[in-house]
XYZ file of C-alpha atoms in Angstrom:
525
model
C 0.000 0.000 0.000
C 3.040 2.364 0.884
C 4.511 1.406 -2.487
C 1.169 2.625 -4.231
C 1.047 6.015 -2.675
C 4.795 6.758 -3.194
C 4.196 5.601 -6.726
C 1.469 7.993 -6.950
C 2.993 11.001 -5.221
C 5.736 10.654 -7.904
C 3.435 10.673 -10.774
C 1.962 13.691 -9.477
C 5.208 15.696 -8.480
C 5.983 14.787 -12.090
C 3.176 16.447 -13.569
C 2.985 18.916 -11.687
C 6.675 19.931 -12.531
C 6.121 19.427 -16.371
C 3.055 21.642 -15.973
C 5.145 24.228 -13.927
C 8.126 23.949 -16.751
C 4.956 24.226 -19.671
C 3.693 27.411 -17.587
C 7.851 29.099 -17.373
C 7.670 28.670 -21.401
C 4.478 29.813 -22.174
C 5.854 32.682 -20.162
C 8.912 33.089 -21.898
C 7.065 32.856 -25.183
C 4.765 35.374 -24.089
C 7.341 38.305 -22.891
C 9.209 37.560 -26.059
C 5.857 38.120 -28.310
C 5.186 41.371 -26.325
C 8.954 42.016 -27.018
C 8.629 41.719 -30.947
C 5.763 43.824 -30.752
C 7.526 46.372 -28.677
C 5.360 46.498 -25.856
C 8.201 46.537 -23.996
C 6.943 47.218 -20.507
C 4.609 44.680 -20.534
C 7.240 41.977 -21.600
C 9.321 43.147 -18.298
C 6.443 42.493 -16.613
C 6.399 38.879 -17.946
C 10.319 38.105 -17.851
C 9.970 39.172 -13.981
C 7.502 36.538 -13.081
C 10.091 34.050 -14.207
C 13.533 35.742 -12.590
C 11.900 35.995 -9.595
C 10.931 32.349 -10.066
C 13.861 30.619 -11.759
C 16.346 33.437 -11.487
C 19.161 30.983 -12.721
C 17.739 30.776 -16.478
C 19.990 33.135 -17.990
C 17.544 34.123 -21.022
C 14.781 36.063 -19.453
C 17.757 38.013 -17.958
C 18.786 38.782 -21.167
C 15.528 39.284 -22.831
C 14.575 41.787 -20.048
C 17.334 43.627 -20.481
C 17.081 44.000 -24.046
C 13.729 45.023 -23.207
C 14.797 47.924 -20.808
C 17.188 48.809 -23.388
C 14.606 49.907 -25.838
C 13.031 51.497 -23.109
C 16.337 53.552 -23.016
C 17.081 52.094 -19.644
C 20.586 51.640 -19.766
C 21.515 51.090 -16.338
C 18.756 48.248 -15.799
C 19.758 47.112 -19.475
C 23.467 46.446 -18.460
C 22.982 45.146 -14.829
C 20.574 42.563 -16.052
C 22.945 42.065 -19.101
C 25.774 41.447 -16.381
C 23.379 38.401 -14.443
C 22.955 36.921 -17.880
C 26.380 36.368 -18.376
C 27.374 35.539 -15.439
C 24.551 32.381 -15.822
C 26.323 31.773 -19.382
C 29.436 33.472 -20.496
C 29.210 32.094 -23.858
C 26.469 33.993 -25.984
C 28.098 36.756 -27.998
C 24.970 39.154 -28.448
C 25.123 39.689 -24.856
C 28.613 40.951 -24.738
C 27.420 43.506 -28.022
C 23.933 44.266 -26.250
C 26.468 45.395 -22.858
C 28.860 46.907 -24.871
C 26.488 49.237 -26.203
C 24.656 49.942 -23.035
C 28.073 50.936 -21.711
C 28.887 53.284 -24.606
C 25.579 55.204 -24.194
C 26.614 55.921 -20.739
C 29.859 56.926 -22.085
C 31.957 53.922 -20.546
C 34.420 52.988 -23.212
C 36.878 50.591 -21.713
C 33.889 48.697 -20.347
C 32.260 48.813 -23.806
C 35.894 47.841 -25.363
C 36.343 44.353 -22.939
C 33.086 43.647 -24.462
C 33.909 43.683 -27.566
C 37.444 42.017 -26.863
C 35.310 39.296 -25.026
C 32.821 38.857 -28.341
C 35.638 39.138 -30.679
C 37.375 36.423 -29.162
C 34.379 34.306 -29.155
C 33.841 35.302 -33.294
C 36.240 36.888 -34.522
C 34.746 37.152 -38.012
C 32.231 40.084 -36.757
C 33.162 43.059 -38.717
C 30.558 45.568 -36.765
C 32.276 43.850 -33.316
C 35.284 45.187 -34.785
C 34.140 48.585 -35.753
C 32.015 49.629 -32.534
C 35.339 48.865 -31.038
C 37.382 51.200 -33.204
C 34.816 53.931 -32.106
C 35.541 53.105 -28.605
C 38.976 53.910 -29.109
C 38.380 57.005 -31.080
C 36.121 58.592 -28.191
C 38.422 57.523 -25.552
C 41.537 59.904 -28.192
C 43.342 56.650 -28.525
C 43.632 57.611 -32.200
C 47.163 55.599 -32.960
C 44.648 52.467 -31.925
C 41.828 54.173 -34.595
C 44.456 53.698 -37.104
C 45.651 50.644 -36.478
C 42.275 48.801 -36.224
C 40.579 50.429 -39.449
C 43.955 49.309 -41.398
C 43.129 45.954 -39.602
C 39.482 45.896 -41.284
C 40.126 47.069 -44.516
C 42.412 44.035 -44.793
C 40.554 41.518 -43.403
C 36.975 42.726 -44.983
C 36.767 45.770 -47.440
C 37.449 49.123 -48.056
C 34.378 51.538 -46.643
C 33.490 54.894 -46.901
C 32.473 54.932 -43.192
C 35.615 53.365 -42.510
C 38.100 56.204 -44.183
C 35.774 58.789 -41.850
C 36.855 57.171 -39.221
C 40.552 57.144 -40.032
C 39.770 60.415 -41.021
C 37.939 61.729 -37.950
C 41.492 60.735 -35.667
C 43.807 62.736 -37.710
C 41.817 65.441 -37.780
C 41.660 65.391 -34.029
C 45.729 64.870 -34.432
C 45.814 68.174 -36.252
C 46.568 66.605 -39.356
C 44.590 68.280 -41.865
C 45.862 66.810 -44.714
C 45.489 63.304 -44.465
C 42.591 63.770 -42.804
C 41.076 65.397 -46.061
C 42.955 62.345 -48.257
C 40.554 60.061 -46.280
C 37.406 62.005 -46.663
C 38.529 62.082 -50.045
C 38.485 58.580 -50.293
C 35.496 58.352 -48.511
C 33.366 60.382 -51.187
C 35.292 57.947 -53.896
C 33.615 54.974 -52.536
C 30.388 56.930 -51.935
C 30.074 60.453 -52.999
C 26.484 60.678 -51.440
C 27.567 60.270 -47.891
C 26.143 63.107 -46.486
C 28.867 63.114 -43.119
C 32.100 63.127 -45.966
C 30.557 66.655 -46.883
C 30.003 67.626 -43.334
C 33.503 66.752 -42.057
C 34.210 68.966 -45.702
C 32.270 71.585 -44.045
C 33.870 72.013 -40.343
C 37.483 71.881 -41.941
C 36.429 74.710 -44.346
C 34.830 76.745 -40.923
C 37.949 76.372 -39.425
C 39.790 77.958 -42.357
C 37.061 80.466 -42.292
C 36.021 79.779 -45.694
C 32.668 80.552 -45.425
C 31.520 80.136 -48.990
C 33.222 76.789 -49.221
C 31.510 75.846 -45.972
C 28.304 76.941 -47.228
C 28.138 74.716 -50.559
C 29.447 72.033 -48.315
C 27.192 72.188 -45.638
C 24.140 72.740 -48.679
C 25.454 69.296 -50.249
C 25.213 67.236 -46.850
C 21.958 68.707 -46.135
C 20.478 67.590 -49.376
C 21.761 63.752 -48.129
C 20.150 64.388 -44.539
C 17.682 66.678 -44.692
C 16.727 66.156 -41.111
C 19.358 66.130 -39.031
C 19.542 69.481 -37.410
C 23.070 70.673 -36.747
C 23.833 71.013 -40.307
C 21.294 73.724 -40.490
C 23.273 75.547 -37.510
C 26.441 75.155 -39.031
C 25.363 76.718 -42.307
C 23.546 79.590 -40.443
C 26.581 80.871 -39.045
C 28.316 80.463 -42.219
C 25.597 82.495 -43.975
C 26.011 85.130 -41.166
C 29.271 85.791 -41.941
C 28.397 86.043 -45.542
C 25.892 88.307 -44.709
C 23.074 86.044 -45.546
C 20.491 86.912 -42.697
C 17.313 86.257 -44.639
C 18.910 82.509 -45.571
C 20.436 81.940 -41.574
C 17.055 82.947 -40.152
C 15.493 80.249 -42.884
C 18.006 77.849 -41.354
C 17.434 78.539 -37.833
C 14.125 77.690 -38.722
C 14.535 74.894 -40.207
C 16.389 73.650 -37.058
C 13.880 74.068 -34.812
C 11.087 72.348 -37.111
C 13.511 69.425 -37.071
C 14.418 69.935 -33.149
C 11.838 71.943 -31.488
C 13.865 72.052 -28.135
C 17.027 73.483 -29.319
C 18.191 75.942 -27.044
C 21.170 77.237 -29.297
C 18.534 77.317 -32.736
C 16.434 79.540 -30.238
C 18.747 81.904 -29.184
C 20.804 82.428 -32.340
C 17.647 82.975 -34.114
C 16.598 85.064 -31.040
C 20.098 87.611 -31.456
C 19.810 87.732 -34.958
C 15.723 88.567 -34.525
C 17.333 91.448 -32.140
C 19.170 92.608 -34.424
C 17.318 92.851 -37.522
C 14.515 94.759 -34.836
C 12.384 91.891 -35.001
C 11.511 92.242 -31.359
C 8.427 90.697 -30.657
C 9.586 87.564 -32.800
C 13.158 87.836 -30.933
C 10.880 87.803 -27.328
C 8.909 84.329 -28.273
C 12.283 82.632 -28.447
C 13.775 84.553 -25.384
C 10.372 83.405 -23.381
C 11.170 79.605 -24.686
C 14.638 79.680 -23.540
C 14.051 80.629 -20.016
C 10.986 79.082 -19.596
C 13.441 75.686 -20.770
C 16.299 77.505 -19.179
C 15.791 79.817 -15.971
C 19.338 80.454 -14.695
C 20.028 81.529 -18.406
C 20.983 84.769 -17.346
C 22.001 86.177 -21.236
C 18.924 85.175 -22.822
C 16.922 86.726 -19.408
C 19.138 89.892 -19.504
C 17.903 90.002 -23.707
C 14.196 89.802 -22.966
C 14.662 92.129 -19.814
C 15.974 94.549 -22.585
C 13.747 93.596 -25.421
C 10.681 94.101 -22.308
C 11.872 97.747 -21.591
C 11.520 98.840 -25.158
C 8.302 97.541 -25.979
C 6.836 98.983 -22.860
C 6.309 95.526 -20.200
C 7.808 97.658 -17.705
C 6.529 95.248 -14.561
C 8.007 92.079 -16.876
C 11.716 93.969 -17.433
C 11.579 94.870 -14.050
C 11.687 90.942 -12.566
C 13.580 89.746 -14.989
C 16.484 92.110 -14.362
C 15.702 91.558 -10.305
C 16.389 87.840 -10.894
C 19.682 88.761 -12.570
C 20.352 91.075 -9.689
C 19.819 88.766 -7.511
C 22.638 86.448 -8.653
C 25.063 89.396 -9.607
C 24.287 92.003 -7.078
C 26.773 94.051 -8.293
C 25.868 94.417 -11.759
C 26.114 98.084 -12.313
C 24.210 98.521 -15.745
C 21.210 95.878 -14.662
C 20.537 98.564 -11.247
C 20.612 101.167 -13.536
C 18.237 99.966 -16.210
C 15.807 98.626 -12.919
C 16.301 102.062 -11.475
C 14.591 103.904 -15.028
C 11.921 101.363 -14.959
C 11.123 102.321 -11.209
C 11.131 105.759 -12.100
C 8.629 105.236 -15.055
C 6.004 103.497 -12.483
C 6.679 106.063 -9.809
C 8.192 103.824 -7.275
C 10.542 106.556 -6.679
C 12.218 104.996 -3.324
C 12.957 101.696 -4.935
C 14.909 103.522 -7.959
C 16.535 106.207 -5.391
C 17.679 102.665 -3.097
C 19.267 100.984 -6.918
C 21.087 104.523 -7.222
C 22.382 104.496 -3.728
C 23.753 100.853 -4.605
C 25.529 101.566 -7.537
C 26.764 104.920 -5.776
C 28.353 102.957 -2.735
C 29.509 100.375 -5.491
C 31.296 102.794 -7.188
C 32.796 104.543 -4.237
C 33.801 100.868 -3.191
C 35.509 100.195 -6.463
C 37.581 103.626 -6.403
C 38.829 102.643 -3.469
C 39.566 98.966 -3.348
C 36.819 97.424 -1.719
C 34.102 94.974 -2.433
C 33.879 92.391 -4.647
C 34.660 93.061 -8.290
C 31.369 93.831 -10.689
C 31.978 90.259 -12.705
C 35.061 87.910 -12.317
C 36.059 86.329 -15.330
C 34.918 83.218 -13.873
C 31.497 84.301 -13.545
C 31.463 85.488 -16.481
C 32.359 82.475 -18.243
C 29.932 80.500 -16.232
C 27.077 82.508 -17.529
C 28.284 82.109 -20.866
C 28.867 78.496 -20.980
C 25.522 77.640 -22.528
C 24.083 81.378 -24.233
C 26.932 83.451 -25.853
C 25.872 85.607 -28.435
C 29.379 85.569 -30.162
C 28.753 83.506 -33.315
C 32.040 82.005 -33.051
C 32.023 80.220 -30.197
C 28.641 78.761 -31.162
C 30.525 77.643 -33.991
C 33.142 75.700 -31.788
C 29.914 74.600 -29.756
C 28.336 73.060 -32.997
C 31.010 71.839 -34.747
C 31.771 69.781 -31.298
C 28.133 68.022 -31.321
C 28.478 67.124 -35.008
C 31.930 66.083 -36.615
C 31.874 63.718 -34.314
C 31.538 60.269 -35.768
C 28.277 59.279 -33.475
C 27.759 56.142 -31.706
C 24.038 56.085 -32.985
C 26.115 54.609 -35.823
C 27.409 51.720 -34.152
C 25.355 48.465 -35.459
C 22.702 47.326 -33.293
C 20.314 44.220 -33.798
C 17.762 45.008 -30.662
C 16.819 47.998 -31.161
C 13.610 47.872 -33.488
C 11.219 50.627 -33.399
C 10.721 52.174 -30.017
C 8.020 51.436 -27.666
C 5.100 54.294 -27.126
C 5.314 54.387 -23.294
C 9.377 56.338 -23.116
C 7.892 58.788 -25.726
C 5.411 60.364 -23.924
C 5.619 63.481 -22.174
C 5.212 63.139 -18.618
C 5.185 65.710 -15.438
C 7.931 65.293 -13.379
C 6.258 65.560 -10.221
C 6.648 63.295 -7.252
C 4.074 60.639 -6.525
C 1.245 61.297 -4.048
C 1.472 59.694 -0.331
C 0.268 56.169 0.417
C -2.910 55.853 2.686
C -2.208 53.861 5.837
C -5.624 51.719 6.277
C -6.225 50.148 9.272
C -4.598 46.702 8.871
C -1.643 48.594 7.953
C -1.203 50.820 11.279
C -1.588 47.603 13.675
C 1.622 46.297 11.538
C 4.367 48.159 12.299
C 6.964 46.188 9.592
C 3.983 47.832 7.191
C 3.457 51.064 8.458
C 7.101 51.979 9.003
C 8.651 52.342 5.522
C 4.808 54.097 4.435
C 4.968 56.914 7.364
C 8.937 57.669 6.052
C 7.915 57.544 2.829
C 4.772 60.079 3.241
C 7.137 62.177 5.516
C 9.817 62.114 2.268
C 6.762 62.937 -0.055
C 5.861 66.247 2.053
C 9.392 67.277 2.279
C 9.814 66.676 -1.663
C 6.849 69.191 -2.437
C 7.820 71.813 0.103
C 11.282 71.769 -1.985
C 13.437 69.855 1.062
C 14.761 67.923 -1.061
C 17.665 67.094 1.180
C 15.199 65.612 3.715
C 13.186 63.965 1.503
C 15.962 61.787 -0.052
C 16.759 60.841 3.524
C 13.641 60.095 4.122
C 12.746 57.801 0.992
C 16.122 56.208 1.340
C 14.780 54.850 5.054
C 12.034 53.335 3.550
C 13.849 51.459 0.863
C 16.267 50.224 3.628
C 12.834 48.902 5.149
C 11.103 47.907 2.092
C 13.504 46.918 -1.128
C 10.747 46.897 -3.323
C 8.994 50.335 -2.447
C 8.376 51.670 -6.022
C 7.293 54.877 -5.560
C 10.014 55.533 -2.874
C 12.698 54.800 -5.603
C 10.571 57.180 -8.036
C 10.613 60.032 -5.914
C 13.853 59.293 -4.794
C 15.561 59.886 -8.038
C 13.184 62.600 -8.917
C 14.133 64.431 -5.511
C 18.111 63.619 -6.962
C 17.011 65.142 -10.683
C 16.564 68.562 -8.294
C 20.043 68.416 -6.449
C 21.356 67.591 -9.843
C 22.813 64.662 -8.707
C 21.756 62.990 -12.373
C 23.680 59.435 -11.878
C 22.181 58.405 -8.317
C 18.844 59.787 -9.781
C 18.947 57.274 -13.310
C 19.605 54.481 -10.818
C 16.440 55.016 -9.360
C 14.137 55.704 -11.847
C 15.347 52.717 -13.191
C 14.662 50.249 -10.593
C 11.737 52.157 -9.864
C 10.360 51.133 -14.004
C 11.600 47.593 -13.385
C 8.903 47.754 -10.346
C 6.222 48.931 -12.298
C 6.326 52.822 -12.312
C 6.400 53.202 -16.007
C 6.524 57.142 -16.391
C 9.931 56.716 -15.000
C 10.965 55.198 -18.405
C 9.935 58.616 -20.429
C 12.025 60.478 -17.550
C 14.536 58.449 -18.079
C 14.807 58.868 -22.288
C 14.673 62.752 -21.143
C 17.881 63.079 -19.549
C 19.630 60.077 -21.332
C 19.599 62.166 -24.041
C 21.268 65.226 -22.216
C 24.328 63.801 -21.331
C-alpha cells in the first residue's frame, strides 16, 4: 500500500513539474511576443515573473534587459545584461547588447572588454570590430583608430564609413591633410555620404572659408535633410556672408527638425534682435528661459527687449532675478532704477542709485567684490553666448563627431510608445495607511517615512526627503514609488547618476513614467 502512494505522489510531483516547466515557457514565449511587438513594458512584466521564479535561467535576464534597453534604460539594461552572463558566459549578443549599453553611458573601456570578449568568441564580426574602433576614437586613442581600421580594410573591405573614421582621428591629431585624403576617399567609394561633406564643411569653418563651408554644408543637407546641426552650421556660415534672410530660414529649419534646441532659439533670437524683429526675438527669449531659468544672457535680452516695448513690470523681474545672482551688476541697477522711475516707485529707484553709488565709491577705493570675475562670467556664458564664433566651436563639437548612434545594433527595433510620452515630473502622491496597515508596524514603518519624504519633496526639502525615501527602501527593497521620488528628488540636487539608478529600478517595479524620464535626460548627457 506504501509502495502505491509513493508511486502515486511521484506521478503527481511529475506532472505537476512538467506543468510548472509548460507554464515558465508559455511565459517566456509570451514576454518575447510582447517584445517583438515592442510592448516593452509589458514583456518586463512577464520576464519578472520568471527571474523571480527561476532566477538561474539566464535568457529572461537577457531578454529583459534587451527590453529595458529599448526602453532607453541603460543602467537596468546592463545590470541585467551582467546576471545573464554571469549564468552563461558564452552567448556573444550579450557581450554587443552590454557593450552598447556601456557606450551610451559613455563607458568605453567597459564597452571595449566587451567587444574584446565577443571578438574572441567570433572573430569574423566586422561591426564587433568597428564599434570597437569607435571606442577607441572617443576615448583619443587615435594611434589604436588607425591601427584597427587598417586591420578591417584588410581583413573585410574598403568603406566609406571606414576612411571617416581614419579620417575623424587625424583630424583630431591636427593633421589636416590626411585627414582630407581620407574624406577624399570616402566620397570615392560613396560620394552621397552626407557626413564626408560635413567633415568637408567644419574643416572649411575652421579655415574660415565661409563660402566653401556653405556649398558644403548645402550638399550634406540635401543627403540628410533632417538632421539638425547642419542647419546651424550653415547659419553661421551664412552670417558671416551676410546672408540673414537665408540663416534665419536655417534657424528655422532647425527648430522644425528639433523643437527644443536651445542654441537654434537663441541664435535665431540675437539675430531677430538685431534685424529689430523684437516681438519675434521675445517668443524665443520666453522659450529659452521658460526651458532655461538660470540663463541669465537670454533673461538679460528679454529684460531689454521688455523695456523697449513697454512691459515695464516684466523687465523689471527679470532684471531683479539677474540682480539677484550678480548684485553688483552696475548697468542691470541702472536699467531697474529707469523702470522704477517710469512706475513712480521713486524709493525703490533712489535705493538701486544708492547701490551703484556705494559700489562705485567701493571700487575707487579697493573694496568689495569686483562687478563680474572672469569666472562668472564664463559661467554665464557656458551655454548662451551671443558671439557667433564660439557657437561655432559649440556646434562643430556636437556634429563632426563620428556618433555612436552609428554603431550596429540588432535590438533595437522601433521604439516602444510608453518612453515617448511626455510626462510631469512631479513626485508621486502619499500612500494611505488603512487600518490593517497601522496595527503592523513592519507595514506602516517604511509608508509613514515615505509620506514624511513625499511632504518634504513638495515643500522643496529635497535634502530631507531623499533621507527620508532612502529609510524606507532600507525597510522595504521593493517600495516603487520611494525609488521614483527618490531619483526625482536627486534630478533637483542635480545629482543625475544616483537619480537614473532610481528611476530605473523604480520602471523595473512597475512605475512606467519613470521610463519617459529616463529617455529625457539620457539624451542630455
Amino acid at each position: 500500500m506504501s509502495r502505491l502512494i509513493f508511486i502515486i505522489i511521484f506521478c503527481l510531483t511529475q506532472t505537476l513539474a512538467s506543468f510548472a516547466q509548460f507554464n515558465f515557457d508559455r511565459l517566456l514565449n509570451v514576454g518575447r511576443t510582447a517584445l517583438y511587438y515592442n510592448d516593452y513594458v509589458l514583456s518586463i512584466h512577464y520576464f519578472n515573473q520568471i527571474i523571480n521564479a527561476k532566477p538561474y535561467l539566464y535568457e529572461p535576464w537577457y531578454l529583459r534587459s534587451v527590453a529595458k534597453f529599448n526602453l532607453e534604460d541603460y543602467i537596468g539594461a546592463k545590470d541585467d545584461c551582467n546576471q545573464a552572463i554571469r549564468l552563461n558566459p558564452y552567448v556573444v549578443d550579450m557581450y554587443h547588447l552590454h557593450a552598447i549599453c556601456a557606450i551610451r553611458q559613455k563607458q568605453y573601456d567597459e564597452a571595449i572588454a566587451d567587444y574584446d570578449k565577443a571578438i574572441s568568441i567570433t572573430n569574423n564580426n566586422k561591426d564587433y570590430w568597428y564599434n570597437r574602433t569607435l571606442c577607441y576614437l572617443e576615448k583619443k586613442d587615435y594611434d589604436k583608430v588607425h591601427e584597427y581600421v587598417d586591420t578591417i580594410i584588410k581583413r573585410w573591405d574598403k568603406s566609406a564609413q571606414l576612411y571617416l573614421l581614419d579620417a575623424d582621428a587625424y583630424l583630431n591629431q591636427t593633421d589636416t591633410v590626411k585627414g582630407v585624403e581620407c574624406i577624399q576617399k570616402s566620397l570615392e567609394i560613396d560620394e552621397y555620404n552626407g557626413k564626408a561633406w560635413e567633415f568637408l564643411a567644419m574643416i572649411s569653418i575652421n579655415h574660415k572659408e565661409w563660402k566653401k563651408a556653405d556649398k558644403e554644408l548645402t550638399k550634406s543637407i540635401h543627403l540628410h535633410p533632417n538632421f539638425a546641426p547642419l542647419y546651424l552650421n550653415r547659419a553661421m556660415a551664412r552670417i558671416n556672408l551676410n546672408n540673414i534672410r537665408g540663416a534665419l530660414a536655417d534657424y528655422d529649419k532647425a527648430i522644425e527638425i528639433a523643437p527644443d534646441n536651445m542654441i537654434a532659439h537663441y541664435n535665431r533670437a540675437v539675430i531677430r534682435l538685431q534685424v529689430g524683429d523684437d516681438n519675434r526675438a521675445l517668443v524665443d527669449f520666453d522659450f529659452i528661459v521658460k526651458h532655461e531659468p538660470t540663463n541669465v544672457m537670454a533673461r538679460f535680452n528679454r529684460a531689454m527687449l521688455r523695456q523697449n516695448t513697454g512691459n515695464v513690470h516684466g523687465a523689471i523681474d527679470d532684471f531683479s532675478i539677474i540682480l539677484k545672482e550678480f548684485p553688483n551688476f552696475w548697468y542691470g541697477l541702472q536699467q531697474r532704477a529707469l523702470l522704477y522711475r517710469r512706475i513712480g516707485q521713486t524709493a525703490k529707484a533712489e535705493l538701486d542709485e544708492f547701490k551703484i553709488f556705494n559700489a562705485q565709491n567701493d571700487k575707487h577705493y579697493g573694496l568689495g567684490p569686483q562687478r563680474w570675475s572672469k569666472a562668472k562670467v564664463n559661467a554665464v556664458r557656458k551655454r548662451s553666448e551671443i558671439d557667433f564664433s564660439k557657437y561655432q566651436m559649440l556646434v562643430e563639437e556636437d556634429t563632426v563627431k563620428v556618433e555612436h548612434d552609428e554603431a550596429k545594433e540588432d535590438f533595437n527595433g522601433n521604439r516602444g510608445k510608453i518612453q515617448n510620452r511626455d510626462v510631469d515630473e512631479r513626485f508621486l502622491d502619499q500612500v494611505l495607511i488603512t487600518e490593517e496597515t497601522a496595527a503592523d508596524s513592519l507595514l506602516a514603518k517604511p509608508i509613514i517615512d515615505y509620506n514624511d519624504g513625499c511632504v518634504a519633496a513638495h515643500e522643496g526639502r529635497y535634502d530631507e526627503a531623499i533621507e527620508m525615501f532612502t529609510k524606507a527602501i532600507a525597510q522595504d527593497l521593493k517600495f516603487e514609488r520611494a525609488y521614483f521620488n527618490r531619483g526625482l528628488a536627486y534630478i533637483k540636487k542635480e545629482r543625475k547618476e544616483e537619480a537614473m539608478k532610481d528611476l530605473s529600478t523604480a520602471g523595473g517595479l512597475g512605475v512606467v513614467q519613470a521610463y519617459s524620464i529616463l529617455k529625457k535626460y539620457n539624451k542630455e548627457k
